[in-house]
Coordinates of C-alpha atoms and ligand atoms in Angstrom, one line a residue:
X1 CA 14.8 3.4 17.0
X2 CA 16.5 1.3 14.4
X3 CA 19.9 2.7 13.2
X4 CA 20.3 2.4 9.5
X5 CA 23.3 0.3 8.6
X6 CA 23.2 0.9 4.9
X7 CA 21.0 1.5 1.8
X8 CA 21.1 -1.3 -0.8
X9 CA 20.2 -1.0 -4.4
X10 CA 17.4 -3.4 -5.4
X11 CA 19.0 -3.8 -8.9
X12 CA 22.7 -4.0 -8.6
X13 CA 23.0 -4.8 -4.9
X14 CA 25.6 -2.0 -4.2
X15 CA 25.4 -0.6 -0.7
X16 CA 25.6 3.0 0.4
X17 CA 26.2 4.7 3.7
X18 CA 22.9 6.0 5.1
X19 CA 23.6 9.7 4.4
X20 CA 25.5 9.4 1.2
X21 CA 22.5 8.9 -1.1
X22 CA 19.1 10.5 -0.8
X23 CA 16.9 8.7 -3.3
X24 CA 17.8 6.0 -5.9
X25 CA 21.0 4.2 -6.8
X26 CA 23.5 6.6 -8.6
X27 CA 24.5 3.7 -10.9
X28 CA 21.1 2.5 -12.0
X29 CA 19.1 5.7 -11.8
X30 CA 15.3 5.6 -11.2
X31 CA 14.9 1.9 -11.5
X32 CA 17.4 1.3 -8.7
X33 CA 15.2 1.9 -5.7
X34 CA 16.9 1.4 -2.3
X35 CA 16.3 -1.0 0.6
X36 CA 16.8 0.4 4.1
X37 CA 18.8 -2.1 6.1
X38 CA 19.6 -2.3 9.8
X39 CA 21.9 -4.3 12.0
X40 CA 19.6 -7.2 12.6
X41 CA 21.9 -9.1 14.9
X42 CA 22.0 -6.3 17.4
X43 CA 18.2 -5.6 17.0
X44 CA 17.6 -9.3 17.7
X45 CA 19.4 -9.1 21.1
X46 CA 17.8 -5.7 22.0
X47 CA 14.2 -6.5 21.1
X48 CA 11.6 -9.0 22.1
X49 CA 8.3 -9.4 20.2
X50 CA 6.4 -10.4 23.3
X51 CA 7.0 -7.0 24.8
X52 CA 4.7 -5.5 22.2
X53 CA 1.8 -7.2 23.9
X54 CA 1.8 -4.6 26.6
X55 CA 2.2 -1.7 24.3
X56 CA -0.6 0.9 24.4
X57 CA 0.5 2.5 21.2
X58 CA -2.5 2.0 18.8
X59 CA -0.6 3.2 15.7
X60 CA 2.2 2.2 13.4
X61 CA 4.6 3.8 15.9
X62 CA 4.2 0.8 18.2
X63 CA 7.0 -0.6 15.9
X64 CA 9.2 2.5 16.3
X65 CA 12.0 0.3 17.4
X66 CA 12.1 -1.1 13.9
X67 CA 11.7 2.3 12.2
X68 CA 14.4 4.8 11.3
X69 CA 13.5 7.8 13.4
X70 CA 15.7 9.5 16.0
X71 CA 14.3 9.2 19.6
X72 CA 14.0 12.9 20.1
X73 CA 11.6 13.4 17.1
X74 CA 7.9 13.5 18.0
X75 CA 6.1 11.4 15.4
X76 CA 3.2 13.1 13.6
X77 CA 0.1 12.9 15.8
X78 CA -2.4 11.4 13.4
X79 CA -3.3 7.8 14.3
X80 CA -1.9 6.0 11.3
X81 CA -1.9 2.2 11.2
X82 CA -2.9 -0.5 13.7
X83 CA -5.9 -1.1 11.5
X84 CA -8.3 -4.0 12.0
X85 CA -7.7 -7.4 10.6
X86 CA -11.1 -9.1 10.3
X87 CA -11.4 -12.9 10.3
X88 CA -14.2 -13.6 7.9
X89 CA -15.6 -17.1 7.6
X90 CA -18.0 -16.0 4.9
X91 CA -15.2 -14.5 2.8
X92 CA -13.2 -17.8 3.2
X93 CA -16.3 -19.8 2.2
X94 CA -17.0 -17.6 -0.8
X95 CA -13.4 -17.8 -2.1
X96 CA -13.1 -21.5 -1.3
X97 CA -10.2 -21.3 1.1
X98 CA -9.6 -22.5 4.7
X99 CA -9.4 -19.1 6.3
X100 CA -9.5 -15.5 5.0
X101 CA -8.9 -12.2 6.7
X102 CA -9.5 -8.6 5.5
X103 CA -7.1 -6.0 6.6
X104 CA -9.0 -2.7 6.5
X105 CA -6.4 -0.1 5.7
X106 CA -9.1 2.3 4.5
X107 CA -9.5 3.1 8.2
X108 CA -6.4 5.2 8.1
X109 CA -6.8 8.9 8.8
X110 CA -6.9 10.0 5.2
X111 CA -8.5 6.8 4.0
X112 CA -5.7 4.7 2.6
X113 CA -2.6 2.7 3.4
X114 CA -0.5 5.6 1.9
X115 CA -0.7 7.3 5.3
X116 CA 2.0 4.8 6.6
X117 CA 4.5 6.1 4.0
X118 CA 3.7 9.7 4.5
X119 CA 3.9 9.5 8.3
X120 CA 7.4 8.2 8.1
X121 CA 8.6 10.5 5.3
X122 CA 7.1 13.6 7.1
X123 CA 8.7 12.5 10.4
X124 CA 12.1 12.1 8.7
X125 CA 11.6 15.6 7.1
X126 CA 11.0 17.0 10.6
X127 CA 14.1 15.2 11.9
X128 CA 16.1 17.0 9.3
X129 CA 14.5 20.4 9.6
X130 CA 13.0 20.3 6.1
X131 CA 10.2 22.8 5.5
X132 CA 8.5 21.5 2.3
X133 CA 7.7 18.0 1.2
X134 CA 6.3 17.3 -2.3
X135 CA 4.9 14.3 -4.1
X136 CA 3.2 13.2 -7.3
X137 CA 0.4 10.8 -6.8
X138 CA -2.7 9.2 -8.4
X139 CA -4.5 10.7 -5.4
X140 CA -4.1 8.7 -2.2
X141 CA -0.4 9.3 -1.6
X142 CA -1.1 13.0 -2.1
X143 CA -4.0 13.0 0.4
X144 CA -1.8 11.2 2.8
X145 CA 1.0 13.6 2.5
X146 CA -1.4 16.6 2.7
X147 CA -3.1 15.2 5.8
X148 CA 0.0 14.1 7.7
X149 CA 1.7 17.4 6.7
X150 CA -1.3 19.4 8.0
X151 CA -1.1 17.6 11.4
X152 CA 2.4 19.0 12.0
X153 CA 2.1 22.3 10.0
X154 CA 4.5 21.1 7.2
X155 CA 4.1 22.8 3.8
X156 CA 3.2 20.2 1.1
X157 CA 3.1 20.6 -2.7
X158 CA 1.2 18.0 -4.6
X159 CA 1.1 17.0 -8.3
X160 CA -1.9 14.8 -9.3
X161 CA -3.4 14.0 -12.7
X162 CA -6.3 16.3 -13.4
X163 CA -8.5 13.2 -13.9
X164 CA -8.1 12.1 -10.2
X165 CA -11.5 11.3 -8.5
X166 CA -13.1 14.5 -7.1
X167 CA -13.1 13.3 -3.5
X168 CA -9.3 12.8 -3.6
X169 CA -8.7 16.3 -5.0
X170 CA -11.1 17.9 -2.5
X171 CA -9.2 16.2 0.3
X172 CA -6.0 17.8 -0.8
X173 CA -7.5 21.3 -0.9
X174 CA -9.2 20.8 2.4
X175 CA -5.9 20.0 4.1
X176 CA -4.4 23.2 2.6
X177 CA -1.8 21.6 0.3
X178 CA -0.5 23.5 -2.7
X179 CA -2.2 21.5 -5.4
X180 CA -1.1 21.3 -9.1
X181 CA -3.5 19.4 -11.3
X182 CA -1.3 18.1 -14.1
X183 CA -3.2 17.7 -17.4
X184 CA -1.5 14.4 -18.1
X185 CA -0.9 11.0 -16.6
X186 CA 0.5 10.1 -13.2
X187 CA 3.8 9.0 -14.8
X188 CA 4.3 12.5 -16.3
X189 CA 3.3 14.1 -13.0
X190 CA 5.9 11.9 -11.3
X191 CA 8.8 13.1 -13.5
X192 CA 7.8 16.7 -13.2
X193 CA 7.6 16.5 -9.4
X194 CA 11.0 14.9 -9.3
X195 CA 12.5 17.7 -11.3
X196 CA 10.8 20.5 -9.4
X197 CA 11.9 19.1 -6.0
X198 CA 15.5 19.2 -7.3
X199 CA 15.1 22.8 -8.5
X200 CA 13.4 24.0 -5.4
X201 CA 15.3 22.0 -2.8
X202 CA 12.1 20.3 -1.5
X203 CA 12.1 16.8 0.0
X204 CA 10.5 14.4 -2.5
X205 CA 8.1 11.8 -1.2
X206 CA 7.7 10.2 -4.7
X207 CA 6.7 6.6 -4.3
X208 CA 9.6 4.1 -4.5
X209 CA 12.1 6.8 -5.3
X210 CA 12.0 7.9 -1.7
X211 CA 13.3 4.8 0.1
X212 CA 11.3 5.5 3.2
X213 CA 7.9 5.0 1.6
X214 CA 8.3 1.3 1.6
X215 CA 9.8 1.5 5.1
X216 CA 6.6 3.1 6.4
X217 CA 4.4 0.7 4.5
X218 CA 6.2 -2.3 5.9
X219 CA 4.3 -1.7 9.2
X220 CA 1.2 -3.3 7.7
X221 CA 3.1 -6.6 7.5
X222 CA 4.2 -6.1 11.1
X223 CA 0.6 -5.7 12.1
X224 CA -0.7 -8.7 10.2
X225 CA 1.9 -10.9 11.8
X226 CA 1.3 -9.5 15.3
X227 CA -2.5 -9.6 14.9
X228 CA -2.2 -13.3 14.0
X229 CA 0.1 -14.0 17.0
X230 CA 3.1 -14.3 14.7
X231 CA 1.5 -17.2 12.7
X232 CA 1.6 -15.7 9.3
X233 CA -1.0 -16.6 6.6
X234 CA 0.0 -18.7 3.6
X235 CA -0.7 -15.9 1.1
X236 CA -1.2 -12.1 1.2
X237 CA -3.0 -10.6 -1.7
X238 CA -1.9 -7.0 -2.6
X239 CA -3.1 -4.7 -5.4
X240 CA -0.2 -3.3 -7.4
X241 CA 0.4 -0.1 -9.3
X242 CA 4.0 1.2 -8.7
X243 CA 4.7 -1.9 -6.6
X244 CA 5.7 0.0 -3.5
X245 CA 3.0 -1.5 -1.2
X246 CA 4.0 -4.9 -2.4
X247 CA 7.6 -4.0 -1.7
X248 CA 6.7 -2.7 1.7
X249 CA 4.7 -5.8 2.7
X250 CA 7.6 -7.9 1.6
X251 CA 10.2 -5.8 3.5
X252 CA 8.0 -6.0 6.6
X253 CA 7.9 -9.8 6.6
X254 CA 11.5 -9.9 5.6
X255 CA 12.5 -7.8 8.6
X256 CA 10.5 -10.0 11.0
X257 CA 12.1 -13.1 9.5
X258 CA 15.6 -11.6 10.0
X259 CA 14.7 -11.0 13.6
X260 CA 13.4 -14.6 14.0
X261 CA 9.9 -13.3 14.9
X262 CA 8.2 -15.3 12.2
X263 CA 9.1 -18.7 10.8
X264 CA 8.5 -18.0 7.1
X265 CA 7.4 -15.2 4.7
X266 CA 4.0 -15.6 3.2
X267 CA 3.7 -16.0 -0.6
X268 CA 2.8 -12.6 -2.1
X269 CA 0.3 -12.3 -4.8
X270 CA 0.3 -9.1 -6.8
X271 CA -3.0 -8.0 -8.5
X272 CA -3.0 -5.6 -11.4
X273 CA -5.8 -4.2 -13.6
X274 CA -5.7 -5.7 -17.1
X275 CA -5.4 -2.2 -18.5
X276 CA -2.3 -1.5 -16.4
X277 CA -0.5 -4.7 -16.0
X278 CA 3.2 -4.3 -17.0
X279 CA 4.4 -6.3 -14.0
X280 CA 2.2 -9.3 -14.9
X281 CA 3.6 -9.1 -18.4
X282 CA 7.2 -8.8 -17.1
X283 CA 6.7 -11.7 -14.7
X284 CA 5.1 -14.0 -17.2
X285 CA 7.7 -13.3 -19.8
X286 CA 10.8 -13.2 -17.6
X287 CA 11.5 -9.6 -18.4
X288 CA 13.9 -7.9 -15.9
X289 CA 13.0 -4.7 -14.2
X290 CA 15.7 -2.8 -16.0
X291 CA 14.3 -3.8 -19.4
X292 CA 10.7 -2.9 -18.8
X293 CA 9.2 -0.3 -21.1
X294 CA 6.4 2.1 -20.2
X295 CA 2.9 1.1 -21.3
X296 CA -0.3 3.2 -21.7
X297 CA -2.8 2.6 -19.0
X298 CA -6.6 2.3 -19.1
X299 CA -8.4 1.3 -16.0
X300 CA -11.1 2.5 -13.6
X301 CA -8.8 1.6 -10.7
X302 CA -7.0 4.9 -10.7
X303 CA -4.8 4.1 -7.7
X304 CA -3.1 1.2 -9.6
X305 CA -2.7 2.9 -12.9
X306 CA 1.0 3.1 -13.5
X307 CA 2.6 2.7 -16.9
X308 CA 6.1 2.1 -15.6
X309 CA 5.9 0.9 -12.0
X310 CA 8.4 2.9 -10.0
X311 CA 9.3 0.1 -7.6
X312 CA 9.3 -2.6 -10.3
X313 CA 12.6 -4.1 -9.2
X314 CA 11.4 -4.7 -5.7
X315 CA 7.9 -5.7 -6.8
X316 CA 9.3 -8.5 -9.1
X317 CA 11.7 -9.6 -6.4
X318 CA 8.8 -9.7 -3.8
X319 CA 6.9 -12.2 -5.9
X320 CA 9.9 -14.2 -7.1
X321 CA 11.5 -14.5 -3.6
X322 CA 8.3 -15.6 -1.9
X323 CA 7.2 -18.0 -4.7
X324 CA 4.2 -15.8 -5.3
X325 CA 2.5 -14.7 -8.5
X326 CA 1.3 -11.7 -10.5
X327 CA -2.1 -11.7 -12.2
X328 CA -4.4 -9.3 -13.9
X329 CA -8.2 -8.7 -13.4
X330 CA -10.7 -6.9 -15.6
X331 CA -12.3 -3.6 -14.8
X332 CA -15.7 -5.4 -14.7
X333 CA -14.4 -7.8 -12.1
X334 CA -12.9 -5.0 -10.1
X335 CA -16.3 -3.1 -10.1
X336 CA -18.2 -6.2 -9.1
X337 CA -15.7 -6.8 -6.3
X338 CA -16.7 -3.6 -4.5
X339 CA -20.2 -4.8 -3.4
X340 CA -18.9 -8.3 -3.0
X341 CA -16.2 -7.3 -0.5
X342 CA -18.6 -5.0 1.3
X343 CA -21.4 -7.6 1.6
X344 CA -19.0 -10.3 2.8
X345 CA -17.0 -8.3 5.3
X346 CA -18.7 -5.0 5.9
X347 CA -15.7 -3.1 4.5
X348 CA -16.3 -0.6 1.7
X349 CA -13.2 -0.5 -0.4
X350 CA -12.3 1.7 -3.4
X351 CA -11.8 0.0 -6.8
X352 CA -8.1 -0.4 -6.5
X353 CA -8.5 -2.0 -3.1
X354 CA -11.4 -4.3 -3.9
X355 CA -9.4 -5.6 -6.9
X356 CA -7.7 -8.0 -4.5
X357 CA -11.0 -9.9 -4.1
X358 CA -11.2 -10.4 -7.9
X359 CA -7.5 -11.4 -7.8
X360 CA -8.0 -13.9 -5.1
X361 CA -10.9 -15.5 -7.0
X362 CA -8.7 -15.8 -10.1
X363 CA -5.8 -17.1 -8.1
X364 CA -7.9 -19.9 -6.6
X365 CA -9.1 -20.8 -10.1
X366 CA -5.5 -20.9 -11.4
X367 CA -4.3 -23.0 -8.5
X368 CA -2.0 -20.2 -7.1
X369 CA -4.0 -20.4 -3.9
X370 CA -5.1 -23.9 -2.6
X371 CA -8.4 -24.7 -0.8
X372 CA -6.6 -25.6 2.5
X373 CA -4.7 -22.4 2.7
X374 CA -5.2 -19.2 4.7
X375 CA -5.1 -15.7 3.0
X376 CA -5.1 -12.1 3.9
X377 CA -6.7 -9.6 1.5
X378 CA -5.1 -6.2 2.0
X379 CA -7.8 -3.6 1.5
X380 CA -5.7 -0.5 0.7
X381 CA -8.2 2.3 0.4
X382 CA -11.6 3.5 1.5
X383 CA -14.7 3.2 -0.8
X384 CA -15.8 6.8 0.0
X385 CA -12.8 7.9 -2.0
X386 CA -14.5 7.1 -5.3
X387 CA -18.3 6.9 -4.9
X388 CA -18.9 7.4 -8.6
X389 CA -17.4 4.0 -9.4
X390 CA -19.3 2.3 -6.6
X391 CA -22.5 3.7 -8.1
X392 CA -21.6 2.1 -11.4
X393 CA -21.6 -1.3 -9.6
X394 CA -24.8 -0.8 -7.5
X395 CA -26.8 1.9 -9.1
X396 CA -28.2 4.9 -7.3
X397 CA -31.1 3.5 -5.3
X398 CA -34.9 3.5 -5.7
X399 CA -36.8 6.7 -5.1
X400 CA -40.2 6.3 -3.6
X401 CA -43.2 8.6 -2.8
X402 CA -43.6 9.1 0.9
X403 CA -46.5 6.8 1.5
X404 CA -46.8 3.3 3.0
X405 CA -48.4 1.6 0.0
X406 CA -45.8 2.9 -2.4
X407 CA -43.1 1.8 0.0
X408 CA -44.5 -1.7 0.4
X409 CA -44.7 -2.0 -3.4
X410 CA -41.1 -0.8 -3.7
X411 CA -40.0 -3.3 -1.1
X412 CA -41.7 -6.1 -3.0
X413 CA -40.1 -5.1 -6.3
X414 CA -36.6 -4.9 -4.6
X415 CA -37.1 -8.4 -3.2
X416 CA -38.0 -9.7 -6.7
X417 CA -34.7 -8.7 -8.1
Ligands
PLP501 C1 -1.4 3.3 -4.1 C2 -2.4 2.3 -4.0 C3 -2.3 1.0 -4.4 C4 -1.1 0.5 -5.1 O1 0.2 0.8 -4.5 P1 1.5 0.8 -5.3 O2 2.6 1.0 -4.3 O3 1.4 1.9 -6.3 O4 1.6 -0.5 -6.0 C5 -3.3 0.1 -4.2 N1 -4.5 0.5 -3.6 C6 -4.7 1.8 -3.2 C7 -6.0 2.2 -2.6 C8 -3.6 2.7 -3.3 O5 -3.9 4.0 -2.9
ZN502 ZN1 22.2 0.0 -8.4

C-alpha cells in the first residue's frame, strides 16, 4: 500500500495530516477539493514498474502499491478496471491522426469508469468499519456504489435526479440500494446528500468532495501507461461534467511522473456538452475556479450535466498544467458520435462517453491535436445504459414479414440508403 503523507487543497495549497480532514479544505469549503499525496521518494525506491509485468491481478488492484488501502483489508471482489485499450487504425484514419486508441471503460462491472472510484471508497469504508455509504449521482456513480456495495454487503443510500435514464435507476434497485429519486437537478441532489450524510453519520462518496474518488479513477491513467509500455500518448481526450475523471486521469499520470515511470504527462483535453459547459467558459475567459457561478444545464448527455462542476479547481489545473484545452460539442454531434464510435471500434458507448469522439474531431479542426500525434479516447460508459438516446441516432430497425421475397426487398431498400 501507499501511505498517505498529506492531503493538499487544490485551491490554496494548504496541507493537512491524513486523518485531520475528511472531505474538502476547511478554509475554502466545497471548491477546495483535496489531493492525496504520498512519499514519492520512498515509493520510488520500493517499487519497480517492470514487476507489474508478472502480475496476475486483472483489475485496478494490480496498482495496490500506489493506492491508499491497508494491507489487511480485502478489496471488494468485483473485477473493476484493467479494461481493454484498443489500437484502432480506422479511428485514427477517420480522425486524421497518426494513432488512436479507445479505452473501453464501459466494460467495468456496472458499466462505467465510476466503478474505480466506488471500489476505492467502499474499500476505505470497510477499512474504517463504516456501515453506510451514500452518494448523489447523475446515475453512473450511483450504480457503481450500489454494485460495489452489494459485492461486500455494504448498505448504500443513493440520491439521483428523477430524470436519470431508466436503465440506470433499474440498476440501483436491482443491487438493493436505498434509492431516493430527487425531483430536481444533480446539483441539488448533491447538496442534499452532503447534508444528510452529515446528519446521519454516513460516509459520503460525493464526487470530488470525497478525495478518494479521483484516487480510484487515477488507475485508468496507470493502465493506459502500462498498456502502452510506458510510452504515453500525446493527448488523452476525456468527457467532463464535475471534472473528477479529468482530475483522476491527471493525478494518475502525475503520480507516474513523480515515480519516474513515464517521461512526460500527456496533454489533457476536456470535452463538455454545449448545454453544460461552465469549464469551457471559465477556461476561455480566464475565470478562476473560486469565481465560477452555477449555470443551468440542458443536454442529452446526462452523465456530464453539472451546473457547478464539483472538481472545477482540479479540472482547470489538469488542462492548464498539461497545456491541454477544454472544448464544447453540441448534442447533435454527441448523438452522431454514438454510431460513429461503435462502427469504427466495435465499442458501444453512452452519449457522455461517445462525446469524446466529437470532441476529438473538433480538436483536430481547431489545431489542438496535430495530424502526427497519438491520442487516447477515454470511453467512460457503456451504451446499454441509455438505449433511448442511441435509438435517436440510429432509429429502431426495419420490421419485415417473415418471407424471403419481403426480406430480399427489405435488404435492397436498406442498401439503397
Ligand atoms: C461521470 C461520467 C463522466 C464525467 O465525469 P466527471 O467526473 O463528472 O467529469 C463522463 N462519462 C461518463 C459515462 C460518466 O459516468
Ligand atoms: Zn484550501
